[in-house]
Each structure stands twice: as structure tokens, then as C-alpha cells.
mmCIF file of N, CA, C and O in Angstrom:
data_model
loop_
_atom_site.group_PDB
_atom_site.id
_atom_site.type_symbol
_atom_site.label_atom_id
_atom_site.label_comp_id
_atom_site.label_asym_id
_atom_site.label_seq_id
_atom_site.Cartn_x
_atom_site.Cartn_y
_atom_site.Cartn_z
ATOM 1 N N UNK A 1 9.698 29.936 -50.203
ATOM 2 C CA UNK A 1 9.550 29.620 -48.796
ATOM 3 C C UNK A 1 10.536 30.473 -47.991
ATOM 4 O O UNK A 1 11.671 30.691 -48.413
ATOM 5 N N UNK A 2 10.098 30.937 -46.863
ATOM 6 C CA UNK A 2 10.964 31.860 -46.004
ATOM 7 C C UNK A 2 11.750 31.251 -45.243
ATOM 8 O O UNK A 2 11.524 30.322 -44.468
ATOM 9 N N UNK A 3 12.901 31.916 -45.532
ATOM 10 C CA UNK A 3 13.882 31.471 -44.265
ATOM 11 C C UNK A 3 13.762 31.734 -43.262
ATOM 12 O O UNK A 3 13.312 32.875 -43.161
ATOM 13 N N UNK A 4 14.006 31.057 -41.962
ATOM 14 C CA UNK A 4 14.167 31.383 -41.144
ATOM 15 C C UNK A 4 15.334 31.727 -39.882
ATOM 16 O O UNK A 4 16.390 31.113 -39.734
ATOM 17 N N UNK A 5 14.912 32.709 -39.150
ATOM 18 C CA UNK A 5 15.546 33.641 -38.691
ATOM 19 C C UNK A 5 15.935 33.538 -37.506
ATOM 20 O O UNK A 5 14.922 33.645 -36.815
ATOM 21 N N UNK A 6 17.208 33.326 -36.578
ATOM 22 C CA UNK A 6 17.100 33.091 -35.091
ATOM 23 C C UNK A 6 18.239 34.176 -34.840
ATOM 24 O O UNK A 6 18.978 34.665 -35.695
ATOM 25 N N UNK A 7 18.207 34.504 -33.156
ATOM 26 C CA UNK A 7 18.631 35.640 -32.262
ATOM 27 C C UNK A 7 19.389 34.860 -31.420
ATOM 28 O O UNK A 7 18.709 33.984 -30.886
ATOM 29 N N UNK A 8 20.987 34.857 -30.990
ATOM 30 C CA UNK A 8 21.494 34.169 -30.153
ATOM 31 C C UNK A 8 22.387 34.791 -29.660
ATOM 32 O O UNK A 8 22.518 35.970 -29.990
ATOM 33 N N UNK A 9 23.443 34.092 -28.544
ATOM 34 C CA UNK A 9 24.493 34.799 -28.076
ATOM 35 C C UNK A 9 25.593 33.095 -28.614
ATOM 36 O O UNK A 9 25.346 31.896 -28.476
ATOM 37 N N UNK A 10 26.671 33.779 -29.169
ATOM 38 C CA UNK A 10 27.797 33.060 -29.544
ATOM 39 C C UNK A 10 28.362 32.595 -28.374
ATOM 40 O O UNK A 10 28.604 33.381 -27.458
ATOM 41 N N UNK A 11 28.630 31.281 -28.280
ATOM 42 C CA UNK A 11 29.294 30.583 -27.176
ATOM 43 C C UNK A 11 30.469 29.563 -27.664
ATOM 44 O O UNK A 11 31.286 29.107 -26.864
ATOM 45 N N UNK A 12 30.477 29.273 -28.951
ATOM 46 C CA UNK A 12 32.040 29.162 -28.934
ATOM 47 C C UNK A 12 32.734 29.235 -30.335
ATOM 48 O O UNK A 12 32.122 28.630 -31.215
ATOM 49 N N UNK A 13 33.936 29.880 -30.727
ATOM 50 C CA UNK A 13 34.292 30.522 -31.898
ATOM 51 C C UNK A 13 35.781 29.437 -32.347
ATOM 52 O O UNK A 13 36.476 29.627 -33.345
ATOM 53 N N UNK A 14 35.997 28.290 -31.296
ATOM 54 C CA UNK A 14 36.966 27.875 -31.594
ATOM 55 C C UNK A 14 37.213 27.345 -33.374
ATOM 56 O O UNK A 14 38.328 27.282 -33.892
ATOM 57 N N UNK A 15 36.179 27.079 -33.942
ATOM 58 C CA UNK A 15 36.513 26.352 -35.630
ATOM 59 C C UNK A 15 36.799 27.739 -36.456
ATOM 60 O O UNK A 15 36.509 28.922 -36.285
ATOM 61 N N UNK A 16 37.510 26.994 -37.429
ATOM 62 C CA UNK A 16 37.487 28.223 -38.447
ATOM 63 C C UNK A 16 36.614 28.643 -39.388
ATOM 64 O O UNK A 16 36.718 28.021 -40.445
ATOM 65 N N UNK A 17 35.687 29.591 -39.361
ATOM 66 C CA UNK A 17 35.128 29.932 -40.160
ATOM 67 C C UNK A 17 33.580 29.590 -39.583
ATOM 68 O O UNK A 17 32.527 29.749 -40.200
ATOM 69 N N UNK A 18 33.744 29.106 -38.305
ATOM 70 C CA UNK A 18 32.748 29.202 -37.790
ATOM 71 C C UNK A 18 32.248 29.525 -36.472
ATOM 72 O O UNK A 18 33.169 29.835 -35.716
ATOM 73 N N UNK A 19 30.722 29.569 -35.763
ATOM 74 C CA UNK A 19 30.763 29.716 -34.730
ATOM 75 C C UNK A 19 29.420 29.258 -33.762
ATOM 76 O O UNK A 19 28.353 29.860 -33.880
ATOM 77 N N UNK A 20 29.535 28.511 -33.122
ATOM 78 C CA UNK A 20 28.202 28.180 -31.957
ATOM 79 C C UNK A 20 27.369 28.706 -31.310
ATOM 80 O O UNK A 20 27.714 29.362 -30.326
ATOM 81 N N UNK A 21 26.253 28.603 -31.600
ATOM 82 C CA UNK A 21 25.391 29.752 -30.978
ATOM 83 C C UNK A 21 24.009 29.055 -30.491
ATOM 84 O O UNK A 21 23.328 28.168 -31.006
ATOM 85 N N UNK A 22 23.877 29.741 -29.400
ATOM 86 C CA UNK A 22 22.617 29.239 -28.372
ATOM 87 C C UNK A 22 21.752 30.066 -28.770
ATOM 88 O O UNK A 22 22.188 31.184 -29.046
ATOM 89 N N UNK A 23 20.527 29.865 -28.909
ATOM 90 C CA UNK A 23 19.091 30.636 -29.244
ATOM 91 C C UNK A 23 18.458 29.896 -28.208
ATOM 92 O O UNK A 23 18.447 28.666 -28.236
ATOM 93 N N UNK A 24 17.934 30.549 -27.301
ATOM 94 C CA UNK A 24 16.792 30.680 -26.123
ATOM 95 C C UNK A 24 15.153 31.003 -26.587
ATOM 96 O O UNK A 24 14.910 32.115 -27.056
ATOM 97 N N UNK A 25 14.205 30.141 -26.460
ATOM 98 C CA UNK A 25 12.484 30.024 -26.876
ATOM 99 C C UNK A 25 12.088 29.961 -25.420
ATOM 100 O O UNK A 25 12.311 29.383 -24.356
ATOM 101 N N UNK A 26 11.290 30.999 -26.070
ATOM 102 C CA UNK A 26 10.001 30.390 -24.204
ATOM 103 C C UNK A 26 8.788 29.904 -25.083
ATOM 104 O O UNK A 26 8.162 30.376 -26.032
ATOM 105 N N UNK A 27 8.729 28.486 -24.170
ATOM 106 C CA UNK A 27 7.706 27.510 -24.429
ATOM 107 C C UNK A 27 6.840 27.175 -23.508
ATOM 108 O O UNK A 27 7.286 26.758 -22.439
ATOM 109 N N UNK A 28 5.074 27.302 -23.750
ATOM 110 C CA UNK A 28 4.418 27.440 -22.635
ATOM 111 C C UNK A 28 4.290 25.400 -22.405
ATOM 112 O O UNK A 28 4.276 24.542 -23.287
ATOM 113 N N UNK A 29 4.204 25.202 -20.571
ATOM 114 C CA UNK A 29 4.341 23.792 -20.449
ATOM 115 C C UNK A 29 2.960 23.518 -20.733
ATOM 116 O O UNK A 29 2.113 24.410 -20.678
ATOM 117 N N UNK A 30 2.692 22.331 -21.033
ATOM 118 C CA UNK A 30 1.490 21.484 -21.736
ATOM 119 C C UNK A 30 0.198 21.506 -20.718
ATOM 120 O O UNK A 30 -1.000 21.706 -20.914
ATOM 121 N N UNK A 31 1.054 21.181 -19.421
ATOM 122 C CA UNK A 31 0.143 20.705 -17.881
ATOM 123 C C UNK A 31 0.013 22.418 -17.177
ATOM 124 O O UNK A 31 -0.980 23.004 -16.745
ATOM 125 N N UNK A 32 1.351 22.837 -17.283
ATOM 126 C CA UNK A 32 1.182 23.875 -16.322
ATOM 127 C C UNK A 32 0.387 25.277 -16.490
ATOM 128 O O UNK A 32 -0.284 26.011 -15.765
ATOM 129 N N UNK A 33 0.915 25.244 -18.116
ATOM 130 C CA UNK A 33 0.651 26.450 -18.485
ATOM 131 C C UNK A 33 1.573 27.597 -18.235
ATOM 132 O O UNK A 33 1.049 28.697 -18.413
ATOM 133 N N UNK A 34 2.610 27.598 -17.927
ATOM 134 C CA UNK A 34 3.626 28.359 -16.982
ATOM 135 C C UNK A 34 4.966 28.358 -17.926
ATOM 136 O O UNK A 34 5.523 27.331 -18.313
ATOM 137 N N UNK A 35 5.302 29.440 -18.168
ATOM 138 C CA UNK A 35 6.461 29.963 -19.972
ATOM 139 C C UNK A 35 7.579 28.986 -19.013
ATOM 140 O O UNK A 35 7.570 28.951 -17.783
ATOM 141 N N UNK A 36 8.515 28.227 -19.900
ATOM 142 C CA UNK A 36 9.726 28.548 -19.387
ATOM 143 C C UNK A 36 10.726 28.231 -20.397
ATOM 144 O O UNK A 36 10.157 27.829 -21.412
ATOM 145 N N UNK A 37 12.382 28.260 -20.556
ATOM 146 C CA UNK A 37 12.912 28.714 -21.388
ATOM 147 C C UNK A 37 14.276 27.218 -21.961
ATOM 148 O O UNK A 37 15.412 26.961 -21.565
ATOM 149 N N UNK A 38 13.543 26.702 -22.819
ATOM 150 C CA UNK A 38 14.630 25.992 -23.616
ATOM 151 C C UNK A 38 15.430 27.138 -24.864
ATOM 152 O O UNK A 38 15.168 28.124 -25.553
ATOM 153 N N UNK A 39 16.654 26.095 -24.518
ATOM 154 C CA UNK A 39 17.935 26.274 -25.535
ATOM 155 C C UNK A 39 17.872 25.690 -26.669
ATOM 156 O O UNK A 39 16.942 24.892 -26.789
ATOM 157 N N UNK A 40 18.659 25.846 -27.671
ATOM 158 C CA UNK A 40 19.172 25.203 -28.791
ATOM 159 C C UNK A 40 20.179 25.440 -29.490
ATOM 160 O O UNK A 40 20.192 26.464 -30.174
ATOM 161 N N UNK A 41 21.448 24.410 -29.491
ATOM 162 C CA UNK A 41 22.668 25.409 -30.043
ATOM 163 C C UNK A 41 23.133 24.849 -31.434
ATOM 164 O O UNK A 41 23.261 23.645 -31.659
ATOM 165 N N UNK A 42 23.365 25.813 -32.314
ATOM 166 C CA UNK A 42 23.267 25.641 -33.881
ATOM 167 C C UNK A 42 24.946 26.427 -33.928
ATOM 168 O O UNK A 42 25.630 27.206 -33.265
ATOM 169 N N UNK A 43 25.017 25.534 -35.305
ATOM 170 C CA UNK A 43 26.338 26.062 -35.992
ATOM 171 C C UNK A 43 26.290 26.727 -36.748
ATOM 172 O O UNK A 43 25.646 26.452 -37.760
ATOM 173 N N UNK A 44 26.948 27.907 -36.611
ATOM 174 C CA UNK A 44 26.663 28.862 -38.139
ATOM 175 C C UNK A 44 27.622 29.521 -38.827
ATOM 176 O O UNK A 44 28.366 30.305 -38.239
ATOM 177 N N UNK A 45 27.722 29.296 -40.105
ATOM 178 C CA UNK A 45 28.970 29.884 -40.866
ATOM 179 C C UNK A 45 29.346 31.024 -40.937
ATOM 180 O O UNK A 45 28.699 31.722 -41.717
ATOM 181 N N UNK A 46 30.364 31.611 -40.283
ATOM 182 C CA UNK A 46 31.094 33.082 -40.343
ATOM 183 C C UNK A 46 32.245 33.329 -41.001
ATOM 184 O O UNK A 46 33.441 33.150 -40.771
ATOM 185 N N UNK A 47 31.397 33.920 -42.145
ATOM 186 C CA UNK A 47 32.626 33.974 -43.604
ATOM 187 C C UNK A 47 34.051 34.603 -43.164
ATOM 188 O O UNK A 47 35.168 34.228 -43.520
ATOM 189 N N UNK A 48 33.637 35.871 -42.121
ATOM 190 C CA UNK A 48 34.791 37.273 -41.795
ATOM 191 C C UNK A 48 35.433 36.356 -40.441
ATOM 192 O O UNK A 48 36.391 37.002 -40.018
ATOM 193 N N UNK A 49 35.290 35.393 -39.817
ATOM 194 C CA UNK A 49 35.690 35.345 -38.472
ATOM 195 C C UNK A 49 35.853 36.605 -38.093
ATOM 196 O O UNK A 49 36.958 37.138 -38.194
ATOM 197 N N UNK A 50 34.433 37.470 -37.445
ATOM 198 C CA UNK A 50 34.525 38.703 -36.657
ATOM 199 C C UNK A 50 33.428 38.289 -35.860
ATOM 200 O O UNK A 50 32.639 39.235 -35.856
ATOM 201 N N UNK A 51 32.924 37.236 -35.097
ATOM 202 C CA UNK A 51 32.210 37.312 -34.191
ATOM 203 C C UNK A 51 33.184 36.480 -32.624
ATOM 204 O O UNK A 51 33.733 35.388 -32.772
ATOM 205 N N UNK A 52 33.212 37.043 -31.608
ATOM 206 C CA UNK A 52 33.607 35.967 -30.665
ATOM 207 C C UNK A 52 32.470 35.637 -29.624
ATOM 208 O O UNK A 52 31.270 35.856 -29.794
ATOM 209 N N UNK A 53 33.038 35.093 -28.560
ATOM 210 C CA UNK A 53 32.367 34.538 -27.263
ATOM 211 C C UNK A 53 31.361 36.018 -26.829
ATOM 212 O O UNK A 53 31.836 37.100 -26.484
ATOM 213 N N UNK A 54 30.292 35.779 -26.928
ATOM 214 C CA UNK A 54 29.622 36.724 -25.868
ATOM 215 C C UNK A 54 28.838 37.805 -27.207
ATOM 216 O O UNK A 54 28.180 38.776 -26.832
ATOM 217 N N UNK A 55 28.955 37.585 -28.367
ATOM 218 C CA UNK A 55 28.242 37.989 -28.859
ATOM 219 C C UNK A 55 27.305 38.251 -29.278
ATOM 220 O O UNK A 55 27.639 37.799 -30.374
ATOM 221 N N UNK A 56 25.819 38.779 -29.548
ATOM 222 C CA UNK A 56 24.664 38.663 -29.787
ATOM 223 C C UNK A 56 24.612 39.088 -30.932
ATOM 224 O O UNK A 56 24.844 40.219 -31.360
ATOM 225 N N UNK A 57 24.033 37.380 -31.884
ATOM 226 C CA UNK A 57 24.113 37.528 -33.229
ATOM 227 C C UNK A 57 22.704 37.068 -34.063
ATOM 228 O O UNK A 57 21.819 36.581 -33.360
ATOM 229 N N UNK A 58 22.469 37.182 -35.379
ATOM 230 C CA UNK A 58 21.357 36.820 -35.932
ATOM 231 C C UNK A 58 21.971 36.102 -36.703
ATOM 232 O O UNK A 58 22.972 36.479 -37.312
ATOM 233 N N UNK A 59 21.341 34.682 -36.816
ATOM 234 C CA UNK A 59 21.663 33.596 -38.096
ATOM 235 C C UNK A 59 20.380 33.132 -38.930
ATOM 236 O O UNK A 59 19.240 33.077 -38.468
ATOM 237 N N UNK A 60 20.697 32.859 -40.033
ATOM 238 C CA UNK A 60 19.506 32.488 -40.657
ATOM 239 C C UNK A 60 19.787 31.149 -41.498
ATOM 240 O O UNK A 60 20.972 30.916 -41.735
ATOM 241 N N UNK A 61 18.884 30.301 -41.944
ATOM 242 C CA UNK A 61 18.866 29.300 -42.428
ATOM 243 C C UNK A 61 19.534 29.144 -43.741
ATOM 244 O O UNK A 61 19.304 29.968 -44.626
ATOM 245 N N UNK A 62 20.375 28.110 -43.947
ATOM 246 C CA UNK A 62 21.093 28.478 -45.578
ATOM 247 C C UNK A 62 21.300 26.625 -46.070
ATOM 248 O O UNK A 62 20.972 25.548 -45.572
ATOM 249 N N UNK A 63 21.977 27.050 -47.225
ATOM 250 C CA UNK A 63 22.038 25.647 -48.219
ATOM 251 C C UNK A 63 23.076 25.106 -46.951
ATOM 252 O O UNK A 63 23.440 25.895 -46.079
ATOM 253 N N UNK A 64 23.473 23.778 -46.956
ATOM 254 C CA UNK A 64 24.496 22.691 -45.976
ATOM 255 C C UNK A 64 25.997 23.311 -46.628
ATOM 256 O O UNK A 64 26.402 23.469 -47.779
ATOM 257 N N UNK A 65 26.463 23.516 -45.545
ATOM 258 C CA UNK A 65 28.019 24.420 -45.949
ATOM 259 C C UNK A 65 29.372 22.833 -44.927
ATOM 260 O O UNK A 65 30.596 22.710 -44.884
ATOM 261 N N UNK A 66 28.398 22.143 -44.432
ATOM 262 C CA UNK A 66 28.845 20.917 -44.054
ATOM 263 C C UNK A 66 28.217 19.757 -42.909
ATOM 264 O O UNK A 66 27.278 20.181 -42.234
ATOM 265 N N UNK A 67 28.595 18.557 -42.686
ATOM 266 C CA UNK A 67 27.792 17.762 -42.034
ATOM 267 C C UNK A 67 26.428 18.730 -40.593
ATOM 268 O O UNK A 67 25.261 18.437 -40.334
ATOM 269 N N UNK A 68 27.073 19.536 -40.175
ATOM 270 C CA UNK A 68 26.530 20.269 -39.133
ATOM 271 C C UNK A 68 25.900 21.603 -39.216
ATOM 272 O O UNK A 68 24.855 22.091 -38.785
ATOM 273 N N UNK A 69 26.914 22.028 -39.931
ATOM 274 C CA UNK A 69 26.189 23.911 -40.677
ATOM 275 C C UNK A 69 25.323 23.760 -41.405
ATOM 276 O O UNK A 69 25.555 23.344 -42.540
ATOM 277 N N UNK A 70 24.146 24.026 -41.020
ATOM 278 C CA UNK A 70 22.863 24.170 -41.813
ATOM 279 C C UNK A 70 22.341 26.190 -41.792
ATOM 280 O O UNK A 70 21.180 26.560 -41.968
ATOM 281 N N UNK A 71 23.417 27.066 -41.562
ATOM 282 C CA UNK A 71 22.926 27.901 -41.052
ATOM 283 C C UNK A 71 23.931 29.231 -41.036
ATOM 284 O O UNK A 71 25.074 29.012 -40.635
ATOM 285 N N UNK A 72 23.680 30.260 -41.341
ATOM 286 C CA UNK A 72 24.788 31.274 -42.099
ATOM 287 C C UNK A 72 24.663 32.741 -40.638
ATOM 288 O O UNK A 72 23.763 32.691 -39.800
ATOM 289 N N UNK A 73 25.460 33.593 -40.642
ATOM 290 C CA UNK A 73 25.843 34.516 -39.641
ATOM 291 C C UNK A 73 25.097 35.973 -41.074
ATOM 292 O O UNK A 73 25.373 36.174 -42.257
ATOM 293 N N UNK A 74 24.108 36.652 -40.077
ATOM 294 C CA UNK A 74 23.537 37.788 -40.712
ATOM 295 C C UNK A 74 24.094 38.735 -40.252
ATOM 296 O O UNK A 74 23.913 39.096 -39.089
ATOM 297 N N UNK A 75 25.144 39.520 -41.351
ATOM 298 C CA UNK A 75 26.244 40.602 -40.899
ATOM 299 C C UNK A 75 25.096 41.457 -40.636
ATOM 300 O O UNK A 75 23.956 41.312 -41.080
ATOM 301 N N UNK A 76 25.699 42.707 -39.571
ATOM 302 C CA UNK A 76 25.045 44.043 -39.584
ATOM 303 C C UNK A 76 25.923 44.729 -39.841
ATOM 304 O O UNK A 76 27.052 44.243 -39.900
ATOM 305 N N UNK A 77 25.640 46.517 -40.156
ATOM 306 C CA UNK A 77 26.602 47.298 -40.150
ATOM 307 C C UNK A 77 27.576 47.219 -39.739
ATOM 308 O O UNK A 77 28.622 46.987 -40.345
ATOM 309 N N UNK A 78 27.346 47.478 -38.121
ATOM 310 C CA UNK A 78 28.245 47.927 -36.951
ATOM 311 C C UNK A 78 28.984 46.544 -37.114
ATOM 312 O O UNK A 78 30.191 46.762 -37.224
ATOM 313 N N UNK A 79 28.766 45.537 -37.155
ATOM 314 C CA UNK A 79 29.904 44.508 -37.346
ATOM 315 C C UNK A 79 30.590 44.193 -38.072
ATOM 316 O O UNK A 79 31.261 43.233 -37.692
ATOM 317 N N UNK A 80 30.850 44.615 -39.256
ATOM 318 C CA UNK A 80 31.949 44.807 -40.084
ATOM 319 C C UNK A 80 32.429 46.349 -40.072
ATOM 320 O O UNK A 80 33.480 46.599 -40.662
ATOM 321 N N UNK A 81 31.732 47.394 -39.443
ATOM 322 C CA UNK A 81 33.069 48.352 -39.380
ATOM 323 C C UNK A 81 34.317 47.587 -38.046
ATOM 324 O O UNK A 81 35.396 48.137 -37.824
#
């Protein structure tokens, strides 16, 4: 079964080893028909603490790393040089 994959901007890095992140969906309304844009903010485990505030990151779904982290930080290159 595939994991799945979300696109966010990091909004808060205060824990250790981890970090908060908002992922934005456009969802069409039921009545209106007219896109508009819910949030959802997930915790996700950042092994390197190298992401901060304002970052645009990819997380993907992983085994429970604790009561809340259901969900791991997908390094890229450029972010670990």
C-alpha cells in the first residue's frame, strides 16, 4: 500500500526533533461548486533538526514515532547540504 505524500510550509519547529506543518487542499463546496482552501496541520519527525519556520517541506506517512507523529520529513538534496 502507498504511502502517502503531503506538501507544506513548516510553522512551528519549537520540539525537538520535530516540526509542524500546515498542508493546504482545495476542496470543491458541495452546494456551490466554487474551490476553496482548507488546512491541516500534522506533526512530522525531523531526524537532522534542519528545517525552521517558513519552510516548504514534503512529509510522508510513517510507522507512530509517538502519541501525535504519525508522519516523517522527506529530505532533499539541497537540504542537507
Amino acid at each position: 500500500m502507498p504511502r502517502r505524500i503531503f506538501e507544506g510550509v513548516v510553522v512551528s519547529d519549537a520540539n525537538d526533533k520535530t516540526v509542524v506543518v500546515r498542508v493546504e487542499k482545495r476542496v470543491k463546496h458541495p452546494v456551490y461548486k466554487k474551490y476553496i482552501m482548507r488546512s491541516a496541520k500534522y506533526a512530522a519527525h525531523d531526524e537532522k533538526n534542519i528545517y525552521k519556520i517558513g519552510d516548504k517541506i514534503r512529509i510522508e506517512e510513517s510507522r507512530p514515532f509517538s502519541k501525535s507523529k504519525r508522519w516523517q520529513v522527506l529530505y532533499t538534496d539541497q537540504a542537507s547540504a
